[in-house]
């Protein structure tokens, strides 16, 4: 009496298939679970036993062995409850074996036989579809999420009893447990069109808004410096609104991460807005980049394809900030643990905000009460390697009441977004077939190719380089930003104006000395 | 280096003891000196002010130190961060002489950030203290140190001071010792000039022109010497009274000029014009002639204070966009006609 059931497990943000093998044989009555299991998987023994009993099935007084294969990979989570229960029922000959082929089971069991939602459904279903599995039985709360994947039948089951009657039925099964139908692209469009904070609500701050637009167009990292109340957070919150909307493919990527992290809200099938993640500055390194003994995606992965906003940058722990270096370069985070290395996607736009000094008013000598060493110390808390990865730096001024009243409403996010999308389109064509996606990605070796300058401009750039005493890295950053500005204006060549504007937004070295 | 490394100790019994200090109340019983003290006959001016000075203060201290250095006037100060150190450095840059009076032992460089200045003073000037070598910089030492700063000087110039500033202690000491006090005026809205403006109100001398300052000090020195070196003013010890007297004098002077207008009209206007001319040329930056015509307006809108792009745009006669202004400012930076203090703030060099 042997049976096998297909299920899946997570490794980082991706999934791999797991088969649950159940054997019932003669011997002293015992139920043993094997296959490199974590604590919560071992506890499945108790949950499954009770759930089956309450659903009206008694395990035979035999020697029962359950193996989760591949047996050498660590299994975590509670999603194995349902496949183990189904495997036991099949081994007890209560479910016809042919019903189990080509069907993936996933779910946690309550003691009363209820099937409860689990995290990480989307990557597992996607992997199953890729491997040609035809049907998925998921907990009812996760059915919509699984149904996002096309080419696979997804059914949501609420209880063990319901599921069993479906598995025991013949042709009429469709009526008992109907396949969940979901048009991903329609849902996507419906949800993407919602109200978000708009740039027209920001008064004044022209330079900062322009900086945000350039940053959004080239996916450059942005730093905002300014006194408290100048509107740094306000602008940061509106940046996702001027980034191009998520594509369906991007949306599935983001949804996968949220699914793995167990952060999809009930009834929410997918993430359709660009994420805006703003962790508090007390965050630890593990929470920021992900990890822990049981690896979970960190904030930088939750910000995948969106904005990671670090407010009060100097207050962050140095170790946490420095751990951003690798993901900023490689757009994914690899976490090495003794159990192996896992990778989560983390392609985010870094937006930081800080006060220029502890009191917030430097360099306004009239208002600032900090001593110069205090200011230097405060600035020094931001590590050089992070500053090196910031292409644009803008400074905001405190807004006075008069300009709050007088200035009319600025441009709305939609207008800015149209310009950003146009600039993105130019970049997409430029980088077709290369590994790059945005101007911010261009590496030093390819600078000549993508940021070529005319003769006059070249001379001007060299003059800039010398007179502003730029480092090579700073010079390249200016070129990249100038390229984005040119794209925003639809210009094929970088001109002197774009070079000058890019220089204005450079994080000035003197300032960070 | 030889002279700098050696610490000598002088008491009032010795001839090397600075003559000026002998006559101040509570004169130090002994001085530890590194470097060489200047000849006693030369003019000495103490330049003092806030440690966290504004760019305006920095500029004035630089110009003043450099002017005094060029004219062979010894600059005395406390070697502190800000005005003190800036003026001393500028004086030595200009080939002048400077003395740093410390509130710790002469073997300790305090603040540590002024290491370069300390070394240079040992080489080209002098460092002295009444505290034995090894004394750490304790807060209580500094007010006492200030009496030596003013005591060594013929006149004291306050460049920038908040309303509750240690600088004002030095001023009190100076008045007690009968030294002239000159103050660099500031804006009434500027907290860093509150102390200065208050002193002006109380009757301190106003520093408008460095040339005039020099003349006044020279005149003063001659007068003092006629009376006998270091003799006390009649009302020494009461700073308020001294300042009060000065204020009365200045009002009287003003009135007398008014009265004598008809007779001295031609002369006085001529003098006034001269003064005006010298003042403006003394303090003004490089003229705008080297600046491209299209950048001239924005160049003239710059200030010693860091100003935001918004503020600069507001000063321009014609309306241009902030973006346009930013581009022009960067162009000025390229030609060293402006400095980008922080991403959004610019000032003139």
PDB file of C-alpha atoms in Angstrom, chain A residues 205-207 210 225 362-366 368 370-373 393-395 397 460 463-464 467-468 485 489 497 500-501 503-504 506 508 510-511, chain B residues 51-55 58 81 162 190-192 305-306 308-310 321-324 326-327 330-331 333-336 340-346:
ATOM      1  CA  UNK A 205      10.455  72.476  -4.936  1.00  0.00           C
ATOM      2  CA  UNK A 206      11.013  72.697  -8.684  1.00  0.00           C
ATOM      3  CA  UNK A 207      14.562  71.397  -8.606  1.00  0.00           C
ATOM      4  CA  UNK A 210      12.888  67.749 -11.715  1.00  0.00           C
ATOM      5  CA  UNK A 225      18.728  66.575   1.505  1.00  0.00           C
ATOM      6  CA  UNK A 362      22.744  73.637   7.618  1.00  0.00           C
ATOM      7  CA  UNK A 363      24.063  75.535   5.600  1.00  0.00           C
ATOM      8  CA  UNK A 364      21.670  78.294   6.680  1.00  0.00           C
ATOM      9  CA  UNK A 365      23.983  79.786   9.325  1.00  0.00           C
ATOM     10  CA  UNK A 366      21.216  81.905  10.793  1.00  0.00           C
ATOM     11  CA  UNK A 368      21.593  76.118  12.117  1.00  0.00           C
ATOM     12  CA  UNK A 370      25.215  72.772  14.928  1.00  0.00           C
ATOM     13  CA  UNK A 371      28.956  73.105  15.145  1.00  0.00           C
ATOM     14  CA  UNK A 372      30.982  72.269  12.092  1.00  0.00           C
ATOM     15  CA  UNK A 373      32.373  69.026  13.537  1.00  0.00           C
ATOM     16  CA  UNK A 393      21.398  64.549  -5.231  1.00  0.00           C
ATOM     17  CA  UNK A 394      18.858  67.299  -4.684  1.00  0.00           C
ATOM     18  CA  UNK A 395      18.484  69.762  -1.884  1.00  0.00           C
ATOM     19  CA  UNK A 397      14.485  74.266   1.034  1.00  0.00           C
ATOM     20  CA  UNK A 460      33.260  70.876 -22.496  1.00  0.00           C
ATOM     21  CA  UNK A 463      36.619  71.179 -18.799  1.00  0.00           C
ATOM     22  CA  UNK A 464      33.892  70.185 -16.341  1.00  0.00           C
ATOM     23  CA  UNK A 467      37.276  72.538 -13.027  1.00  0.00           C
ATOM     24  CA  UNK A 468      34.894  70.673 -10.739  1.00  0.00           C
ATOM     25  CA  UNK A 485      18.141  64.088 -19.502  1.00  0.00           C
ATOM     26  CA  UNK A 489      14.108  65.703 -24.186  1.00  0.00           C
ATOM     27  CA  UNK A 497      23.000  71.880 -21.364  1.00  0.00           C
ATOM     28  CA  UNK A 500      25.546  71.139 -17.000  1.00  0.00           C
ATOM     29  CA  UNK A 501      22.255  70.032 -15.545  1.00  0.00           C
ATOM     30  CA  UNK A 503      26.577  68.331 -12.946  1.00  0.00           C
ATOM     31  CA  UNK A 504      24.174  70.404 -10.916  1.00  0.00           C
ATOM     32  CA  UNK A 506      25.854  65.464  -8.833  1.00  0.00           C
ATOM     33  CA  UNK A 508      29.174  67.303  -4.683  1.00  0.00           C
ATOM     34  CA  UNK A 510      33.203  69.009  -1.272  1.00  0.00           C
ATOM     35  CA  UNK A 511      29.895  68.623   0.487  1.00  0.00           C
TER      36      UNK A 511
ATOM     37  CA  UNK B  51      34.089  79.234  16.329  1.00  0.00           C
ATOM     38  CA  UNK B  52      31.128  78.327  14.147  1.00  0.00           C
ATOM     39  CA  UNK B  53      31.331  81.369  11.987  1.00  0.00           C
ATOM     40  CA  UNK B  54      29.294  82.070   8.895  1.00  0.00           C
ATOM     41  CA  UNK B  55      30.852  82.402   5.473  1.00  0.00           C
ATOM     42  CA  UNK B  58      35.092  83.594   7.394  1.00  0.00           C
ATOM     43  CA  UNK B  81      38.223  76.900  15.207  1.00  0.00           C
ATOM     44  CA  UNK B 162      26.456  85.416  19.141  1.00  0.00           C
ATOM     45  CA  UNK B 190      21.817  87.338  11.773  1.00  0.00           C
ATOM     46  CA  UNK B 191      22.125  85.510  15.089  1.00  0.00           C
ATOM     47  CA  UNK B 192      25.880  85.217  14.575  1.00  0.00           C
ATOM     48  CA  UNK B 305      26.213  83.442   2.511  1.00  0.00           C
ATOM     49  CA  UNK B 306      25.218  80.213   0.833  1.00  0.00           C
ATOM     50  CA  UNK B 308      19.514  78.447  -2.394  1.00  0.00           C
ATOM     51  CA  UNK B 309      18.831  78.520  -6.099  1.00  0.00           C
ATOM     52  CA  UNK B 310      15.336  79.774  -5.316  1.00  0.00           C
ATOM     53  CA  UNK B 321      13.530  79.273 -14.482  1.00  0.00           C
ATOM     54  CA  UNK B 322      15.310  77.557 -11.627  1.00  0.00           C
ATOM     55  CA  UNK B 323      16.655  75.050 -14.088  1.00  0.00           C
ATOM     56  CA  UNK B 324      18.183  77.817 -16.187  1.00  0.00           C
ATOM     57  CA  UNK B 326      21.130  76.043 -12.007  1.00  0.00           C
ATOM     58  CA  UNK B 327      22.854  75.680 -15.366  1.00  0.00           C
ATOM     59  CA  UNK B 330      27.316  75.442 -12.601  1.00  0.00           C
ATOM     60  CA  UNK B 331      28.969  77.407 -15.380  1.00  0.00           C
ATOM     61  CA  UNK B 333      31.456  77.085 -10.656  1.00  0.00           C
ATOM     62  CA  UNK B 334      33.469  75.887 -13.629  1.00  0.00           C
ATOM     63  CA  UNK B 335      35.111  79.278 -13.860  1.00  0.00           C
ATOM     64  CA  UNK B 336      35.690  79.424 -10.094  1.00  0.00           C
ATOM     65  CA  UNK B 340      28.427  74.873  -4.732  1.00  0.00           C
ATOM     66  CA  UNK B 341      28.332  74.608  -0.946  1.00  0.00           C
ATOM     67  CA  UNK B 342      25.785  71.831  -0.939  1.00  0.00           C
ATOM     68  CA  UNK B 343      23.595  70.414  -3.705  1.00  0.00           C
ATOM     69  CA  UNK B 344      21.194  73.337  -3.663  1.00  0.00           C
ATOM     70  CA  UNK B 345      23.230  76.165  -2.169  1.00  0.00           C
ATOM     71  CA  UNK B 346      25.715  78.442  -3.872  1.00  0.00           C
TER      72      UNK B 346
END
